[in-house]
Short mmCIF file of N, CA, C and O in Angstrom, two decimals:
data_model
loop_
_atom_site.label_atom_id
_atom_site.label_comp_id
_atom_site.label_asym_id
_atom_site.label_seq_id
_atom_site.Cartn_x
_atom_site.Cartn_y
_atom_site.Cartn_z
N MET A 1447 -26.19 -1.00 -7.66
CA MET A 1447 -25.33 -0.77 -6.41
C MET A 1447 -26.32 -0.87 -5.23
O MET A 1447 -27.37 -0.35 -5.29
N GLN A 1448 -25.84 -1.45 -4.17
CA GLN A 1448 -26.66 -1.70 -2.97
C GLN A 1448 -26.58 -0.53 -2.06
O GLN A 1448 -25.50 0.17 -2.00
N ILE A 1449 -27.52 -0.34 -1.16
CA ILE A 1449 -27.43 0.62 -0.10
C ILE A 1449 -26.31 0.27 0.86
O ILE A 1449 -26.03 -0.88 1.15
N GLY A 1450 -25.58 1.29 1.18
CA GLY A 1450 -24.42 1.12 2.18
C GLY A 1450 -23.11 0.87 1.44
O GLY A 1450 -22.12 0.59 2.11
N VAL A 1451 -23.06 0.94 0.17
CA VAL A 1451 -21.84 0.71 -0.60
C VAL A 1451 -21.20 2.06 -0.86
O VAL A 1451 -21.80 3.01 -1.30
N GLU A 1452 -19.89 2.16 -0.53
CA GLU A 1452 -19.15 3.41 -0.69
C GLU A 1452 -18.82 3.46 -2.18
O GLU A 1452 -17.99 2.62 -2.73
N THR A 1453 -19.21 4.50 -2.93
CA THR A 1453 -18.91 4.67 -4.34
C THR A 1453 -17.41 4.73 -4.64
O THR A 1453 -16.93 4.18 -5.60
N SER A 1454 -16.65 5.36 -3.76
CA SER A 1454 -15.17 5.47 -3.95
C SER A 1454 -14.60 3.98 -3.98
O SER A 1454 -13.61 3.80 -4.73
N LYS A 1455 -15.08 3.16 -3.22
CA LYS A 1455 -14.57 1.76 -3.19
C LYS A 1455 -14.97 0.96 -4.45
O LYS A 1455 -14.25 0.21 -4.96
N ALA A 1456 -16.25 1.26 -4.85
CA ALA A 1456 -16.76 0.48 -5.94
C ALA A 1456 -16.06 0.79 -7.31
O ALA A 1456 -16.04 0.01 -8.18
N VAL A 1457 -15.43 1.96 -7.38
CA VAL A 1457 -14.74 2.33 -8.61
C VAL A 1457 -13.18 2.29 -8.40
O VAL A 1457 -12.49 2.91 -9.16
N ASP A 1458 -12.70 1.54 -7.48
CA ASP A 1458 -11.29 1.53 -7.05
C ASP A 1458 -10.36 0.78 -8.04
O ASP A 1458 -9.22 0.97 -7.98
N GLN A 1459 -10.89 -0.03 -8.93
CA GLN A 1459 -10.04 -0.75 -9.94
C GLN A 1459 -9.18 -1.80 -9.29
O GLN A 1459 -8.16 -2.10 -9.88
N ARG A 1460 -9.47 -2.32 -8.09
CA ARG A 1460 -8.70 -3.38 -7.57
C ARG A 1460 -9.51 -4.59 -7.58
O ARG A 1460 -10.74 -4.57 -7.75
N ARG A 1461 -8.89 -5.78 -7.45
CA ARG A 1461 -9.61 -6.98 -7.62
C ARG A 1461 -9.17 -8.03 -6.52
O ARG A 1461 -8.05 -8.06 -6.09
N VAL A 1462 -10.17 -8.90 -6.21
CA VAL A 1462 -9.95 -9.96 -5.25
C VAL A 1462 -10.19 -11.27 -5.95
O VAL A 1462 -11.22 -11.37 -6.65
N PHE A 1463 -9.40 -12.22 -5.75
CA PHE A 1463 -9.62 -13.63 -6.16
C PHE A 1463 -9.95 -14.49 -4.91
O PHE A 1463 -9.19 -14.44 -3.98
N VAL A 1464 -11.17 -15.06 -4.94
CA VAL A 1464 -11.53 -15.99 -3.94
C VAL A 1464 -11.13 -17.38 -4.35
O VAL A 1464 -11.74 -17.88 -5.37
N VAL A 1465 -10.16 -17.99 -3.72
CA VAL A 1465 -9.61 -19.32 -4.17
C VAL A 1465 -9.95 -20.31 -3.04
O VAL A 1465 -9.29 -20.27 -2.00
N ASP A 1466 -10.93 -21.07 -3.33
CA ASP A 1466 -11.35 -22.06 -2.27
C ASP A 1466 -12.09 -23.21 -2.90
O ASP A 1466 -12.80 -23.04 -3.97
N GLU A 1467 -11.77 -24.47 -2.41
CA GLU A 1467 -12.50 -25.62 -2.89
C GLU A 1467 -13.94 -25.67 -2.64
O GLU A 1467 -14.73 -26.26 -3.37
N ASP A 1468 -14.31 -25.01 -1.61
CA ASP A 1468 -15.76 -25.02 -1.13
C ASP A 1468 -16.59 -23.99 -1.96
O ASP A 1468 -16.34 -22.72 -1.81
N GLU A 1469 -17.47 -24.42 -2.76
CA GLU A 1469 -18.23 -23.63 -3.65
C GLU A 1469 -19.15 -22.61 -2.86
O GLU A 1469 -19.29 -21.51 -3.27
N ILE A 1470 -19.60 -23.07 -1.75
CA ILE A 1470 -20.52 -22.22 -0.94
C ILE A 1470 -19.75 -21.09 -0.34
O ILE A 1470 -20.20 -19.87 -0.38
N THR A 1471 -18.56 -21.33 0.22
CA THR A 1471 -17.75 -20.29 0.78
C THR A 1471 -17.32 -19.24 -0.35
O THR A 1471 -17.36 -18.04 -0.10
N ARG A 1472 -16.94 -19.78 -1.51
CA ARG A 1472 -16.57 -18.91 -2.62
C ARG A 1472 -17.79 -17.99 -3.01
O ARG A 1472 -17.55 -16.73 -3.11
N ALA A 1473 -18.94 -18.51 -3.14
CA ALA A 1473 -20.10 -17.71 -3.56
C ALA A 1473 -20.47 -16.70 -2.43
O ALA A 1473 -20.72 -15.58 -2.74
N ALA A 1474 -20.35 -17.11 -1.20
CA ALA A 1474 -20.67 -16.18 -0.11
C ALA A 1474 -19.67 -14.98 -0.06
O ALA A 1474 -20.13 -13.84 0.03
N LEU A 1475 -18.33 -15.26 -0.18
CA LEU A 1475 -17.39 -14.24 -0.18
C LEU A 1475 -17.52 -13.25 -1.49
O LEU A 1475 -17.45 -12.10 -1.28
N GLN A 1476 -17.83 -13.89 -2.62
CA GLN A 1476 -18.07 -13.12 -3.79
C GLN A 1476 -19.23 -12.14 -3.58
O GLN A 1476 -19.24 -10.97 -3.93
N PHE A 1477 -20.32 -12.71 -3.05
CA PHE A 1477 -21.51 -11.91 -2.74
C PHE A 1477 -21.23 -10.82 -1.83
O PHE A 1477 -21.71 -9.69 -2.02
N MET A 1478 -20.42 -11.03 -0.79
CA MET A 1478 -20.11 -10.01 0.21
C MET A 1478 -19.26 -8.89 -0.30
O MET A 1478 -19.38 -7.69 0.16
N LEU A 1479 -18.45 -9.17 -1.33
CA LEU A 1479 -17.50 -8.17 -1.78
C LEU A 1479 -17.86 -7.56 -3.14
O LEU A 1479 -17.41 -6.49 -3.39
N HIS A 1480 -18.66 -8.19 -3.94
CA HIS A 1480 -18.79 -7.74 -5.38
C HIS A 1480 -19.28 -6.30 -5.50
O HIS A 1480 -19.00 -5.68 -6.57
N ASP A 1481 -20.05 -5.81 -4.60
CA ASP A 1481 -20.49 -4.42 -4.75
C ASP A 1481 -19.41 -3.39 -4.59
O ASP A 1481 -19.49 -2.31 -5.17
N GLU A 1482 -18.34 -3.65 -3.82
CA GLU A 1482 -17.36 -2.69 -3.49
C GLU A 1482 -16.02 -2.99 -4.20
O GLU A 1482 -15.09 -2.12 -4.19
N ILE A 1483 -15.86 -4.16 -4.80
CA ILE A 1483 -14.63 -4.53 -5.37
C ILE A 1483 -14.80 -5.66 -6.42
O ILE A 1483 -15.64 -6.50 -6.23
N GLU A 1484 -14.10 -5.60 -7.49
CA GLU A 1484 -14.14 -6.70 -8.51
C GLU A 1484 -13.67 -8.00 -7.94
O GLU A 1484 -12.60 -8.05 -7.37
N THR A 1485 -14.54 -9.00 -7.93
CA THR A 1485 -14.30 -10.21 -7.22
C THR A 1485 -14.50 -11.46 -8.21
O THR A 1485 -15.45 -11.48 -8.94
N HIS A 1486 -13.62 -12.39 -8.13
CA HIS A 1486 -13.60 -13.51 -8.99
C HIS A 1486 -13.54 -14.77 -8.12
O HIS A 1486 -12.68 -14.84 -7.16
N GLU A 1487 -14.40 -15.77 -8.43
CA GLU A 1487 -14.36 -17.05 -7.67
C GLU A 1487 -13.61 -18.12 -8.50
O GLU A 1487 -13.80 -18.21 -9.64
N LEU A 1488 -12.62 -18.75 -7.84
CA LEU A 1488 -11.86 -19.78 -8.46
C LEU A 1488 -11.67 -21.01 -7.55
O LEU A 1488 -11.44 -20.80 -6.29
N ALA A 1489 -11.71 -22.17 -8.04
CA ALA A 1489 -11.70 -23.36 -7.23
C ALA A 1489 -10.27 -23.82 -6.86
O ALA A 1489 -10.12 -24.56 -5.87
N THR A 1490 -9.34 -23.50 -7.72
CA THR A 1490 -7.92 -23.99 -7.53
C THR A 1490 -6.97 -22.88 -7.70
O THR A 1490 -7.22 -21.91 -8.44
N PRO A 1491 -5.74 -23.02 -7.10
CA PRO A 1491 -4.69 -22.02 -7.43
C PRO A 1491 -4.38 -21.94 -8.96
O PRO A 1491 -4.09 -20.88 -9.50
N GLU A 1492 -4.48 -23.12 -9.61
CA GLU A 1492 -4.11 -23.10 -11.05
C GLU A 1492 -5.04 -22.25 -11.84
O GLU A 1492 -4.68 -21.58 -12.78
N GLU A 1493 -6.32 -22.31 -11.49
CA GLU A 1493 -7.37 -21.41 -12.08
C GLU A 1493 -6.98 -19.98 -11.90
O GLU A 1493 -7.08 -19.08 -12.81
N ALA A 1494 -6.53 -19.62 -10.65
CA ALA A 1494 -6.14 -18.21 -10.38
C ALA A 1494 -4.88 -17.85 -11.22
O ALA A 1494 -4.80 -16.65 -11.75
N TYR A 1495 -3.90 -18.71 -11.32
CA TYR A 1495 -2.69 -18.43 -12.09
C TYR A 1495 -3.09 -18.14 -13.58
O TYR A 1495 -2.58 -17.32 -14.29
N GLU A 1496 -4.05 -18.97 -14.14
CA GLU A 1496 -4.41 -18.80 -15.51
C GLU A 1496 -5.21 -17.48 -15.72
O GLU A 1496 -5.01 -16.83 -16.69
N LYS A 1497 -6.11 -17.18 -14.74
CA LYS A 1497 -6.90 -16.01 -14.90
C LYS A 1497 -6.10 -14.75 -14.65
O LYS A 1497 -6.35 -13.66 -15.22
N GLY A 1498 -5.23 -14.78 -13.65
CA GLY A 1498 -4.48 -13.61 -13.22
C GLY A 1498 -3.32 -13.15 -14.04
O GLY A 1498 -2.21 -12.99 -13.57
N THR A 1499 -3.56 -12.99 -15.34
CA THR A 1499 -2.51 -12.54 -16.27
C THR A 1499 -2.89 -11.15 -16.75
O THR A 1499 -4.01 -10.76 -16.79
N GLY A 1500 -1.81 -10.48 -17.23
CA GLY A 1500 -2.00 -9.14 -17.81
C GLY A 1500 -2.64 -8.17 -16.82
O GLY A 1500 -2.11 -8.01 -15.78
N TRP A 1501 -3.73 -7.53 -17.22
CA TRP A 1501 -4.32 -6.53 -16.37
C TRP A 1501 -5.20 -7.11 -15.25
O TRP A 1501 -5.70 -6.46 -14.43
N LEU A 1502 -5.40 -8.45 -15.28
CA LEU A 1502 -6.35 -9.11 -14.34
C LEU A 1502 -5.57 -9.66 -13.13
O LEU A 1502 -6.11 -10.57 -12.49
N VAL A 1503 -4.47 -9.12 -12.83
CA VAL A 1503 -3.71 -9.60 -11.64
C VAL A 1503 -4.42 -9.21 -10.33
O VAL A 1503 -4.90 -8.07 -10.19
N PRO A 1504 -4.58 -10.16 -9.38
CA PRO A 1504 -5.29 -9.82 -8.16
C PRO A 1504 -4.48 -8.97 -7.23
O PRO A 1504 -3.28 -9.06 -7.18
N HIS A 1505 -5.20 -8.18 -6.40
CA HIS A 1505 -4.56 -7.42 -5.40
C HIS A 1505 -4.63 -8.11 -4.04
O HIS A 1505 -3.79 -7.99 -3.12
N VAL A 1506 -5.77 -8.93 -3.90
CA VAL A 1506 -5.93 -9.69 -2.69
C VAL A 1506 -6.39 -11.10 -3.09
O VAL A 1506 -7.14 -11.24 -4.06
N ILE A 1507 -5.89 -12.13 -2.39
CA ILE A 1507 -6.41 -13.48 -2.58
C ILE A 1507 -6.96 -13.91 -1.27
O ILE A 1507 -6.26 -13.84 -0.23
N LEU A 1508 -8.18 -14.29 -1.22
CA LEU A 1508 -8.84 -14.93 -0.04
C LEU A 1508 -8.66 -16.49 -0.31
O LEU A 1508 -9.27 -17.04 -1.21
N LEU A 1509 -7.76 -17.06 0.47
CA LEU A 1509 -7.46 -18.50 0.29
C LEU A 1509 -8.06 -19.43 1.25
O LEU A 1509 -7.89 -19.23 2.49
N GLY A 1510 -8.75 -20.42 0.77
CA GLY A 1510 -9.48 -21.32 1.71
C GLY A 1510 -8.43 -22.16 2.41
O GLY A 1510 -7.45 -22.64 1.75
N VAL A 1511 -8.64 -22.37 3.67
CA VAL A 1511 -7.63 -23.19 4.50
C VAL A 1511 -7.51 -24.65 4.02
O VAL A 1511 -6.46 -25.21 4.15
N SER A 1512 -8.53 -25.11 3.39
CA SER A 1512 -8.51 -26.49 2.91
C SER A 1512 -7.44 -26.67 1.88
O SER A 1512 -6.83 -27.72 1.80
N LEU A 1513 -7.09 -25.67 1.11
CA LEU A 1513 -6.05 -25.78 0.12
C LEU A 1513 -4.68 -25.77 0.79
O LEU A 1513 -3.79 -26.44 0.36
N LEU A 1514 -4.50 -25.10 1.94
CA LEU A 1514 -3.29 -25.24 2.76
C LEU A 1514 -3.13 -26.54 3.39
O LEU A 1514 -2.06 -27.13 3.47
N GLN A 1515 -4.32 -27.20 3.74
CA GLN A 1515 -4.23 -28.46 4.36
C GLN A 1515 -3.79 -29.51 3.36
O GLN A 1515 -3.03 -30.42 3.74
N THR A 1516 -4.20 -29.43 2.13
CA THR A 1516 -3.90 -30.48 1.16
C THR A 1516 -2.53 -30.19 0.43
O THR A 1516 -1.85 -31.11 0.06
N ARG A 1517 -2.17 -28.92 0.34
CA ARG A 1517 -0.97 -28.62 -0.47
C ARG A 1517 0.21 -28.13 0.38
O ARG A 1517 1.32 -27.99 -0.05
N GLY A 1518 -0.02 -27.76 1.64
CA GLY A 1518 0.98 -27.29 2.50
C GLY A 1518 1.30 -25.81 2.38
O GLY A 1518 0.72 -25.08 1.58
N ASP A 1519 2.11 -25.34 3.34
CA ASP A 1519 2.43 -23.94 3.48
C ASP A 1519 3.15 -23.42 2.25
O ASP A 1519 3.18 -22.16 2.01
N GLY A 1520 3.81 -24.31 1.51
CA GLY A 1520 4.52 -23.81 0.25
C GLY A 1520 3.61 -23.14 -0.70
O GLY A 1520 4.10 -22.42 -1.59
N LEU A 1521 2.34 -23.35 -0.59
CA LEU A 1521 1.32 -22.70 -1.47
C LEU A 1521 1.39 -21.23 -1.38
O LEU A 1521 1.25 -20.51 -2.38
N ILE A 1522 1.66 -20.71 -0.15
CA ILE A 1522 1.75 -19.23 0.00
C ILE A 1522 2.90 -18.73 -0.82
O ILE A 1522 2.75 -17.77 -1.54
N ALA A 1523 4.13 -19.31 -0.72
CA ALA A 1523 5.20 -18.85 -1.46
C ALA A 1523 4.96 -18.98 -2.99
O ALA A 1523 5.39 -18.11 -3.81
N GLU A 1524 4.35 -20.03 -3.42
CA GLU A 1524 4.02 -20.26 -4.78
C GLU A 1524 3.07 -19.13 -5.30
O GLU A 1524 3.34 -18.52 -6.36
N MET A 1525 2.10 -18.75 -4.56
CA MET A 1525 1.19 -17.70 -4.97
C MET A 1525 1.87 -16.32 -4.98
O MET A 1525 1.69 -15.49 -5.87
N LYS A 1526 2.79 -16.11 -3.99
CA LYS A 1526 3.54 -14.88 -3.98
C LYS A 1526 4.50 -14.76 -5.16
O LYS A 1526 4.75 -13.71 -5.61
N ALA A 1527 5.02 -15.90 -5.56
CA ALA A 1527 5.95 -15.92 -6.78
C ALA A 1527 5.19 -15.60 -7.99
O ALA A 1527 5.72 -14.86 -8.88
N LYS A 1528 3.94 -16.10 -8.11
CA LYS A 1528 3.13 -15.84 -9.32
C LYS A 1528 2.61 -14.42 -9.32
O LYS A 1528 2.47 -13.78 -10.40
N PHE A 1529 2.21 -13.91 -8.14
CA PHE A 1529 1.65 -12.58 -7.95
C PHE A 1529 2.50 -11.84 -6.87
O PHE A 1529 2.02 -11.79 -5.68
N PRO A 1530 3.59 -11.25 -7.24
CA PRO A 1530 4.50 -10.68 -6.18
C PRO A 1530 3.88 -9.60 -5.28
O PRO A 1530 4.32 -9.53 -4.13
N ASP A 1531 2.92 -8.80 -5.76
CA ASP A 1531 2.37 -7.78 -4.94
C ASP A 1531 1.03 -8.11 -4.23
O ASP A 1531 0.40 -7.28 -3.62
N VAL A 1532 0.68 -9.37 -4.32
CA VAL A 1532 -0.65 -9.82 -3.80
C VAL A 1532 -0.58 -9.83 -2.29
O VAL A 1532 0.49 -10.12 -1.68
N ARG A 1533 -1.79 -9.58 -1.66
CA ARG A 1533 -1.93 -9.73 -0.23
C ARG A 1533 -2.84 -10.97 -0.04
O ARG A 1533 -3.89 -11.07 -0.68
N ILE A 1534 -2.41 -11.92 0.80
CA ILE A 1534 -3.14 -13.12 1.01
C ILE A 1534 -3.84 -13.18 2.42
O ILE A 1534 -3.12 -13.02 3.42
N LEU A 1535 -5.09 -13.43 2.38
CA LEU A 1535 -5.87 -13.60 3.62
C LEU A 1535 -6.36 -15.08 3.58
O LEU A 1535 -6.95 -15.50 2.59
N ILE A 1536 -6.13 -15.76 4.67
CA ILE A 1536 -6.55 -17.17 4.78
C ILE A 1536 -7.98 -17.12 5.39
O ILE A 1536 -8.21 -16.59 6.44
N VAL A 1537 -8.92 -17.91 4.68
CA VAL A 1537 -10.23 -18.06 5.24
C VAL A 1537 -10.30 -19.42 5.91
O VAL A 1537 -10.08 -20.42 5.40
N THR A 1538 -10.56 -19.28 7.30
CA THR A 1538 -10.44 -20.46 8.12
C THR A 1538 -11.63 -20.58 9.07
O THR A 1538 -12.36 -19.66 9.22
N ASP A 1539 -11.76 -21.70 9.67
CA ASP A 1539 -12.66 -21.87 10.86
C ASP A 1539 -11.85 -22.22 12.08
O ASP A 1539 -10.63 -22.39 12.02
N LYS A 1540 -12.48 -22.15 13.18
CA LYS A 1540 -11.70 -22.34 14.42
C LYS A 1540 -11.04 -23.68 14.50
O LYS A 1540 -9.92 -23.73 14.98
N ALA A 1541 -11.52 -24.73 13.92
CA ALA A 1541 -10.98 -26.08 13.97
C ALA A 1541 -9.66 -26.13 13.13
O ALA A 1541 -8.83 -27.00 13.43
N SER A 1542 -9.55 -25.27 12.21
CA SER A 1542 -8.34 -25.25 11.34
C SER A 1542 -7.40 -24.13 11.60
O SER A 1542 -6.52 -23.84 10.78
N GLU A 1543 -7.51 -23.47 12.77
CA GLU A 1543 -6.60 -22.31 12.99
C GLU A 1543 -5.17 -22.72 13.03
O GLU A 1543 -4.34 -21.82 12.59
N ALA A 1544 -4.79 -23.85 13.49
CA ALA A 1544 -3.34 -24.20 13.48
C ALA A 1544 -2.78 -24.26 12.08
O ALA A 1544 -1.64 -23.84 11.84
N VAL A 1545 -3.57 -24.73 11.11
CA VAL A 1545 -3.10 -24.73 9.75
C VAL A 1545 -3.01 -23.23 9.21
O VAL A 1545 -2.02 -22.91 8.52
N ALA A 1546 -3.95 -22.44 9.59
CA ALA A 1546 -3.87 -21.04 9.19
C ALA A 1546 -2.65 -20.36 9.76
O ALA A 1546 -2.03 -19.51 9.12
N VAL A 1547 -2.34 -20.66 11.01
CA VAL A 1547 -1.13 -20.03 11.61
C VAL A 1547 0.12 -20.45 10.81
O VAL A 1547 0.99 -19.68 10.60
N GLY A 1548 0.15 -21.71 10.34
CA GLY A 1548 1.29 -22.10 9.50
C GLY A 1548 1.41 -21.27 8.21
O GLY A 1548 2.44 -20.88 7.75
N GLY A 1549 0.21 -20.94 7.63
CA GLY A 1549 0.15 -20.12 6.50
C GLY A 1549 0.60 -18.69 6.79
O GLY A 1549 1.29 -18.10 5.95
N LEU A 1550 0.25 -18.23 7.90
CA LEU A 1550 0.67 -16.87 8.36
C LEU A 1550 2.22 -16.81 8.51
O LEU A 1550 2.88 -15.88 8.08
N LYS A 1551 2.77 -17.87 9.09
CA LYS A 1551 4.21 -17.93 9.29
C LYS A 1551 4.93 -18.05 7.93
O LYS A 1551 6.06 -17.64 7.82
N ALA A 1552 4.23 -18.65 6.96
CA ALA A 1552 4.75 -18.79 5.65
C ALA A 1552 4.66 -17.52 4.78
O ALA A 1552 5.17 -17.43 3.66
N GLY A 1553 3.97 -16.46 5.34
CA GLY A 1553 3.95 -15.22 4.58
C GLY A 1553 2.52 -14.69 4.27
O GLY A 1553 2.48 -13.62 3.64
N ALA A 1554 1.48 -15.32 4.68
CA ALA A 1554 0.14 -14.83 4.47
C ALA A 1554 0.02 -13.52 5.28
O ALA A 1554 0.70 -13.36 6.29
N HIS A 1555 -0.84 -12.60 4.89
CA HIS A 1555 -0.97 -11.28 5.55
C HIS A 1555 -2.02 -11.22 6.64
O HIS A 1555 -2.13 -10.25 7.29
N GLY A 1556 -2.87 -12.23 6.72
CA GLY A 1556 -3.89 -12.24 7.71
C GLY A 1556 -4.86 -13.39 7.57
O GLY A 1556 -4.66 -14.24 6.73
N ALA A 1557 -5.89 -13.32 8.44
CA ALA A 1557 -6.91 -14.42 8.33
C ALA A 1557 -8.26 -13.88 8.55
O ALA A 1557 -8.49 -12.85 9.18
N VAL A 1558 -9.26 -14.47 7.97
CA VAL A 1558 -10.63 -14.21 8.16
C VAL A 1558 -11.30 -15.50 8.77
O VAL A 1558 -11.16 -16.55 8.13
N VAL A 1559 -11.78 -15.40 9.97
CA VAL A 1559 -12.25 -16.57 10.68
C VAL A 1559 -13.79 -16.63 10.54
O VAL A 1559 -14.49 -15.73 10.72
N LYS A 1560 -14.26 -17.91 10.17
CA LYS A 1560 -15.66 -18.18 10.10
C LYS A 1560 -16.30 -18.22 11.49
O LYS A 1560 -15.61 -18.58 12.42
N PRO A 1561 -17.53 -17.82 11.70
CA PRO A 1561 -18.50 -17.52 10.64
C PRO A 1561 -18.23 -16.19 9.98
O PRO A 1561 -17.87 -15.20 10.69
N LEU A 1562 -18.45 -16.15 8.68
CA LEU A 1562 -18.16 -14.92 7.94
C LEU A 1562 -19.25 -13.93 8.00
O LEU A 1562 -20.47 -14.31 8.03
N THR A 1563 -18.96 -12.65 8.25
CA THR A 1563 -19.98 -11.59 8.23
C THR A 1563 -19.57 -10.59 7.13
O THR A 1563 -18.36 -10.43 6.89
N LEU A 1564 -20.52 -9.95 6.56
CA LEU A 1564 -20.30 -8.89 5.55
C LEU A 1564 -19.29 -7.87 6.07
O LEU A 1564 -18.31 -7.54 5.47
N GLU A 1565 -19.58 -7.35 7.26
CA GLU A 1565 -18.77 -6.25 7.81
C GLU A 1565 -17.31 -6.69 8.06
O GLU A 1565 -16.36 -6.06 7.72
N ALA A 1566 -17.18 -7.84 8.64
CA ALA A 1566 -15.77 -8.35 8.96
C ALA A 1566 -14.99 -8.64 7.71
O ALA A 1566 -13.79 -8.27 7.63
N VAL A 1567 -15.60 -9.25 6.74
CA VAL A 1567 -14.90 -9.58 5.48
C VAL A 1567 -14.54 -8.25 4.79
O VAL A 1567 -13.32 -8.10 4.39
N ARG A 1568 -15.40 -7.36 4.63
CA ARG A 1568 -15.11 -6.07 3.99
C ARG A 1568 -14.00 -5.29 4.73
O ARG A 1568 -13.12 -4.74 4.11
N LYS A 1569 -14.03 -5.29 6.07
CA LYS A 1569 -13.01 -4.65 6.80
C LYS A 1569 -11.64 -5.19 6.60
O LYS A 1569 -10.66 -4.51 6.50
N LYS A 1570 -11.56 -6.57 6.59
CA LYS A 1570 -10.29 -7.22 6.44
C LYS A 1570 -9.73 -6.87 5.00
O LYS A 1570 -8.57 -6.59 4.85
N VAL A 1571 -10.55 -6.97 4.06
CA VAL A 1571 -10.09 -6.64 2.70
C VAL A 1571 -9.66 -5.16 2.54
O VAL A 1571 -8.63 -4.87 2.02
N ASP A 1572 -10.48 -4.33 3.12
CA ASP A 1572 -10.08 -2.84 3.17
C ASP A 1572 -8.75 -2.67 3.82
O ASP A 1572 -7.91 -1.82 3.44
N THR A 1573 -8.52 -3.35 4.95
CA THR A 1573 -7.24 -3.24 5.70
C THR A 1573 -6.08 -3.59 4.85
O THR A 1573 -5.10 -2.89 4.77
N VAL A 1574 -6.14 -4.82 4.19
CA VAL A 1574 -4.96 -5.22 3.42
C VAL A 1574 -4.76 -4.38 2.16
O VAL A 1574 -3.69 -4.25 1.62
N LEU A 1575 -5.78 -3.69 1.70
CA LEU A 1575 -5.78 -2.81 0.56
C LEU A 1575 -5.26 -1.37 0.94
O LEU A 1575 -5.08 -0.52 0.15
N GLY A 1576 -5.25 -1.18 2.32
CA GLY A 1576 -4.89 0.22 2.74
C GLY A 1576 -6.08 1.19 2.63
O GLY A 1576 -5.77 2.40 2.55
N ARG A 1577 -7.26 0.75 2.54
CA ARG A 1577 -8.38 1.62 2.42
C ARG A 1577 -9.01 1.89 3.76
O ARG A 1577 -8.72 1.13 4.74
N GLY A 1578 -9.93 2.78 3.87
CA GLY A 1578 -10.64 3.11 5.12
C GLY A 1578 -11.35 1.87 5.60
O GLY A 1578 -11.70 0.98 4.88
N GLY A 1579 -11.71 1.80 6.89
CA GLY A 1579 -12.38 0.64 7.50
C GLY A 1579 -11.52 -0.35 8.03
O GLY A 1579 -11.78 -1.57 7.93
N ALA A 1580 -10.32 0.07 8.58
CA ALA A 1580 -9.38 -0.95 8.93
C ALA A 1580 -9.81 -1.84 10.09
O ALA A 1580 -10.66 -1.50 10.92
N ALA A 1581 -9.29 -3.03 10.15
CA ALA A 1581 -9.58 -4.00 11.16
C ALA A 1581 -8.32 -4.85 11.46
O ALA A 1581 -7.35 -4.89 10.62
N PRO A 1582 -8.23 -5.46 12.65
CA PRO A 1582 -7.08 -6.33 12.92
C PRO A 1582 -6.96 -7.38 11.87
O PRO A 1582 -7.94 -7.95 11.41
N LEU A 1583 -5.71 -7.65 11.41
CA LEU A 1583 -5.53 -8.69 10.42
C LEU A 1583 -5.60 -10.17 10.90
O LEU A 1583 -5.93 -11.02 10.18
N VAL A 1584 -5.23 -10.36 12.17
CA VAL A 1584 -5.26 -11.72 12.71
C VAL A 1584 -5.99 -11.73 14.03
O VAL A 1584 -5.79 -10.96 14.87
N GLN A 1585 -6.99 -12.66 14.02
CA GLN A 1585 -7.71 -12.82 15.31
C GLN A 1585 -7.95 -14.33 15.54
O GLN A 1585 -8.98 -14.85 15.57
N LEU A 1586 -6.78 -15.00 15.61
CA LEU A 1586 -6.86 -16.44 15.84
C LEU A 1586 -6.49 -16.70 17.33
O LEU A 1586 -5.57 -16.20 17.89
N THR A 1587 -7.20 -17.59 17.94
CA THR A 1587 -7.07 -17.88 19.31
C THR A 1587 -5.63 -18.59 19.56
O THR A 1587 -5.06 -18.43 20.61
N VAL A 1588 -5.16 -19.31 18.53
CA VAL A 1588 -3.88 -19.93 18.69
C VAL A 1588 -2.73 -18.90 18.73
O VAL A 1588 -1.65 -19.23 19.34
N MET A 1589 -2.92 -17.74 18.25
CA MET A 1589 -1.88 -16.72 18.26
C MET A 1589 -1.75 -16.01 19.59
O MET A 1589 -0.77 -15.30 19.81
N LYS A 1590 -2.72 -16.22 20.47
CA LYS A 1590 -2.69 -15.46 21.79
C LYS A 1590 -1.70 -16.01 22.69
O LYS A 1590 -1.23 -17.10 22.71
#
């Protein structure tokens, strides 16, 4: 366990699926979160559906905006149908904010805007899980 990790969060028994086509983003998010929450990296929604069965159902999905660009906003409803209690955060950059807004309108719970920082990512995940360390869920310039 690393310095600065809250033990109560590390033993929380909740899990995050990082679903993104970009291997570097997946690895970075997994690295940022793995000390405080069980985190799994998956390249496609289909991998998430296959892995998220039985006791391994995700509580949060960090969804790469590129998947929304290629599959459309219907992906949000599809994920919510597979995992009814999941909270979805869209991982986006400023150039793709309009796509992220479409995902939010389709039912995603928030967005994490790149560049990613350890503190910002952990606060967003804590917020959607209802844990301490709350942060605003949406900080997109398009929403202003």
